[in-house]
Amino acid sequence: LQQLMKAARQEVQELKDAENMVRFQLRHGNDLLAMDSLRDCDVNVKEQGRLLRQNEFLVWQGKGGKKYYRHVFLFEELILFSKARRFPDHKNLDLYIYKHSIKTSDIGLTAKVGDSNTKFEIWFRKRKPNDTFTLQSISEEIKQAWTRRIVEFIMEQALKNREMRLAEMNSMGIGNKPCLDIRPSANQISDRSISIAQLSKTAPRFRNSIAVSPSDQTTRNKRPHSIISVSSSSGGSSTSSGSSTA
């Protein structure tokens, strides 16, 4: 197909489409063979979505960690690290010994590390020094393909989280209440002033209207079933403690 495309005087889209299809089928076949060659794996890879990419990387964990060659699988829901070994009876085939894995919903990405065009980092969102993995590919093309996919995962997860928060707020009745109109109005209470003369005339009657009997006063002081909302103070304290923890 590549020779036909070179021989064609004009760009032929059908040949390009055919080449892309052949490349996809070859890669898909290699992906299936690689998945079947996984050993000692404690996760069901068939439940982790489609296998999107698989490549060999030079990997080290944390700062100054020992470097290893790892064959890494990128599923829709999982990044899996394995060590490649040769089949005893088939020297041209590899088997992959499972080492560890990370859920794609739990990771962050540093797309460029230093001045290198082939390195990137993945890390847990609750990052600790040893929770950072640096991966170095054999080409910039492979690195770009991986980082593009991981960025897509992170953006999709952020959108899902936002939709879940909005749905939760709506279920609690938050976010769909009409706003109050607090613009200046002729009916403002500040415009209804009372003169001192009027207040002195009505003061005795006002005091009599709010008089409370001694028995009622005693009952009120006890407040046996009163409820006080402390959501603001408790919410503030929990927020501050959460910030200090972070």
Coordinates of C-alpha atoms in Angstrom, one line a residue:
L1 CA 0.0 0.0 0.0
Q2 CA 2.8 2.4 0.8
Q3 CA 4.4 1.7 -2.6
L4 CA 1.1 2.3 -4.3
M5 CA 0.7 5.6 -2.5
K6 CA 4.2 6.6 -3.6
A7 CA 3.5 5.6 -7.2
A8 CA 0.2 7.5 -7.3
R9 CA 0.6 10.9 -8.9
Q10 CA -2.2 12.4 -6.8
E11 CA -3.1 11.8 -3.2
V12 CA -5.5 8.8 -3.0
Q13 CA -7.7 8.9 0.1
E14 CA -8.8 5.3 -0.4
L15 CA -5.3 4.0 -0.2
K16 CA -4.7 6.0 3.0
D17 CA -7.9 4.6 4.5
A18 CA -6.8 1.1 3.6
E19 CA -3.4 1.6 5.2
N20 CA -4.9 2.9 8.4
M21 CA -7.2 -0.2 8.5
V22 CA -4.3 -2.6 8.0
R23 CA -2.3 -0.8 10.8
F24 CA -5.3 -1.0 13.1
Q25 CA -5.8 -4.7 12.5
L26 CA -2.2 -5.5 13.0
R27 CA -2.0 -3.5 16.2
H28 CA -5.3 -5.1 17.5
G29 CA -3.9 -8.6 16.8
N30 CA -0.7 -7.8 18.7
D31 CA -2.7 -6.4 21.6
L32 CA -4.8 -9.6 21.9
L33 CA -1.6 -11.7 21.8
A34 CA 0.0 -9.5 24.5
M35 CA -3.1 -9.7 26.8
D36 CA -3.0 -13.5 26.4
S37 CA 0.6 -13.5 27.4
L38 CA 0.1 -11.8 30.8
R39 CA 1.0 -14.0 33.8
D40 CA 0.4 -13.7 37.6
C41 CA -2.0 -10.9 37.1
D42 CA -4.4 -10.3 40.0
V43 CA -6.8 -8.1 38.1
N44 CA -9.2 -9.1 35.4
V45 CA -8.0 -7.2 32.4
K46 CA -11.2 -8.0 30.5
E47 CA -13.1 -5.8 32.9
Q48 CA -10.8 -2.8 32.4
G49 CA -12.2 -1.6 29.1
R50 CA -10.4 -1.6 25.8
L51 CA -6.7 -2.0 25.5
L52 CA -5.7 1.3 23.8
R53 CA -1.9 1.1 23.8
Q54 CA 1.0 -1.1 24.9
N55 CA 4.7 -0.2 24.7
E56 CA 8.0 -0.8 26.5
F57 CA 9.3 2.0 28.7
L58 CA 12.2 2.7 30.9
V59 CA 10.5 3.3 34.3
W60 CA 11.6 4.5 37.7
Q61 CA 9.6 5.3 40.8
G62 CA 10.1 8.3 42.9
K63 CA 13.3 10.4 42.9
G64 CA 16.5 8.5 42.4
G65 CA 14.7 5.2 42.1
K66 CA 16.1 2.2 40.3
K67 CA 15.3 2.1 36.6
Y68 CA 13.6 -0.9 35.1
Y69 CA 12.4 -1.8 31.6
R70 CA 8.6 -2.4 31.9
H71 CA 6.1 -3.4 29.3
V72 CA 3.1 -1.1 30.1
F73 CA -0.5 -1.6 29.0
L74 CA -2.9 1.3 28.8
F75 CA -6.5 0.2 29.3
E76 CA -9.5 2.5 29.5
E77 CA -9.7 2.0 33.2
L78 CA -6.2 0.8 34.2
I79 CA -2.5 1.3 33.6
L80 CA -0.7 -2.0 34.0
F81 CA 3.1 -2.5 34.5
S82 CA 4.7 -5.8 33.6
K83 CA 8.1 -7.3 33.0
A84 CA 8.8 -9.0 29.7
R85 CA 10.3 -12.4 29.5
R86 CA 10.8 -14.9 26.7
F87 CA 8.7 -18.0 26.3
P88 CA 10.8 -21.1 27.0
D89 CA 9.7 -22.9 23.9
H90 CA 9.2 -19.8 21.6
K91 CA 12.2 -17.5 21.7
N92 CA 10.5 -15.0 19.4
L93 CA 7.5 -14.6 21.7
D94 CA 7.3 -12.7 25.0
L95 CA 5.3 -13.3 28.1
Y96 CA 4.6 -10.5 30.6
I97 CA 4.9 -10.9 34.4
Y98 CA 2.4 -8.7 36.2
K99 CA 4.1 -6.2 38.6
H100 CA 1.5 -3.6 39.6
S101 CA -1.3 -1.4 38.2
I102 CA -3.0 2.0 38.7
K103 CA -6.6 3.0 38.0
T104 CA -6.8 5.7 35.4
S105 CA -9.4 7.5 37.6
D106 CA -6.7 7.9 40.3
I107 CA -3.8 9.4 38.3
G108 CA -2.4 12.8 37.4
L109 CA 0.0 13.6 34.6
T110 CA 3.1 15.7 34.0
A111 CA 3.4 15.7 30.2
K112 CA 6.9 17.0 30.1
V113 CA 9.8 16.2 32.4
G114 CA 12.8 18.5 32.2
D115 CA 14.2 19.0 28.7
S116 CA 13.4 15.5 27.5
N117 CA 10.9 14.9 24.7
T118 CA 10.5 11.3 25.6
K119 CA 9.7 11.4 29.3
F120 CA 6.5 11.9 31.2
E121 CA 5.2 11.3 34.7
I122 CA 2.1 9.7 36.1
W123 CA 1.2 10.0 39.8
F124 CA -1.5 9.4 42.3
R125 CA -3.7 12.5 42.9
K126 CA -2.9 12.2 46.6
R127 CA 0.7 12.4 45.7
K128 CA 3.6 11.2 47.8
P129 CA 7.2 11.1 46.8
N130 CA 7.2 7.4 46.0
D131 CA 3.8 7.5 44.2
T132 CA 5.3 9.2 41.1
F133 CA 6.3 7.0 38.1
T134 CA 8.6 8.5 35.4
L135 CA 8.3 6.8 32.0
Q136 CA 10.8 7.2 29.1
S137 CA 9.8 5.9 25.7
I138 CA 12.0 5.1 22.7
S139 CA 10.5 7.9 20.6
E140 CA 8.6 11.2 21.0
E141 CA 5.8 9.8 18.9
I142 CA 5.0 7.1 21.5
K143 CA 5.2 9.6 24.3
Q144 CA 2.8 12.0 22.6
A145 CA 0.3 9.2 21.9
W146 CA 0.3 8.1 25.5
T147 CA 0.0 11.6 27.0
R148 CA -2.8 12.5 24.7
R149 CA -4.8 9.5 25.8
I150 CA -4.1 10.1 29.5
V151 CA -5.2 13.8 29.2
E152 CA -8.5 12.6 27.6
F153 CA -9.0 10.3 30.6
I154 CA -8.4 13.1 33.1
M155 CA -10.7 15.5 31.3
E156 CA -13.5 12.9 31.0
Q157 CA -13.2 12.2 34.8
A158 CA -13.3 15.9 35.6
L159 CA -16.6 16.2 33.6
K160 CA -18.1 13.2 35.3
N161 CA -17.2 14.5 38.7
R162 CA -18.8 17.9 37.9
E163 CA -22.0 16.3 36.6
M164 CA -22.2 14.2 39.8
R165 CA -21.8 17.2 42.0
L166 CA -24.5 19.1 40.1
A167 CA -26.9 16.2 40.3
E168 CA -26.2 15.9 44.0
M169 CA -26.9 19.6 44.5
N170 CA -30.1 19.4 42.6
S171 CA -31.3 16.4 44.6
M172 CA -30.7 18.5 47.8
G173 CA -32.6 21.4 46.3
I174 CA -29.5 23.5 45.9
G175 CA -28.9 25.4 42.7
N176 CA -32.5 25.6 41.4
K177 CA -33.9 28.2 43.8
P178 CA -34.9 31.6 42.4
C179 CA -32.7 34.5 43.4
L180 CA -34.1 37.3 45.6
D181 CA -34.4 40.8 44.1
I182 CA -32.5 43.1 46.5
R183 CA -32.6 46.2 44.3
P184 CA -33.6 49.5 45.9
S185 CA -37.4 49.8 46.3
A186 CA -40.0 52.3 47.5
N187 CA -41.2 49.7 50.0
Q188 CA -37.9 49.5 51.9
I189 CA -38.4 49.4 55.7
S190 CA -35.8 52.1 56.1
D191 CA -38.3 54.6 54.6
R192 CA -40.9 53.9 57.4
S193 CA -39.4 56.1 60.1
I194 CA -41.2 56.6 63.5
S195 CA -40.8 59.9 65.4
I196 CA -39.8 60.0 69.1
A197 CA -43.2 61.5 70.0
Q198 CA -45.0 58.6 68.4
L199 CA -42.7 56.1 70.2
S200 CA -43.3 57.7 73.6
K201 CA -47.1 57.5 73.1
T202 CA -47.1 53.8 72.1
A203 CA -44.3 52.6 74.4
P204 CA -46.6 51.6 77.4
R205 CA -49.0 49.8 75.1
F206 CA -46.1 48.1 73.4
R207 CA -44.6 46.9 76.8
N208 CA -48.0 45.5 77.9
S209 CA -48.4 43.6 74.6
I210 CA -45.2 41.6 75.2
A211 CA -45.5 41.0 78.9
V212 CA -44.8 37.4 79.9
S213 CA -46.2 35.6 82.9
P214 CA -43.7 34.2 85.4
S215 CA -44.6 30.7 84.7
D216 CA -44.2 31.2 81.0
Q217 CA -40.9 32.8 81.6
T218 CA -39.6 29.9 83.6
T219 CA -40.7 27.5 80.9
R220 CA -38.9 29.4 78.2
N221 CA -35.7 29.6 80.2
K222 CA -35.6 25.8 80.4
R223 CA -36.0 25.2 76.6
P224 CA -36.4 21.4 76.9
H225 CA -36.9 20.7 73.2
S226 CA -35.2 23.7 71.5
I227 CA -33.0 23.1 68.4
I228 CA -30.2 25.5 67.4
S229 CA -28.8 25.3 63.9
V230 CA -25.0 25.1 64.2
S231 CA -24.4 24.1 60.6
S232 CA -22.4 27.3 59.9
S233 CA -20.0 26.9 62.8
S234 CA -19.6 23.2 62.4
G235 CA -19.2 23.5 58.6
G236 CA -16.5 26.1 59.1
S237 CA -14.6 24.0 61.6
S238 CA -14.7 20.9 59.3
T239 CA -13.5 23.0 56.4
S240 CA -10.6 24.4 58.3
S241 CA -9.6 21.0 59.5
G242 CA -9.8 19.6 56.0
S243 CA -7.5 22.4 54.7
S244 CA -4.9 21.7 57.4
T245 CA -5.0 18.0 56.6
A246 CA -4.5 18.7 52.9

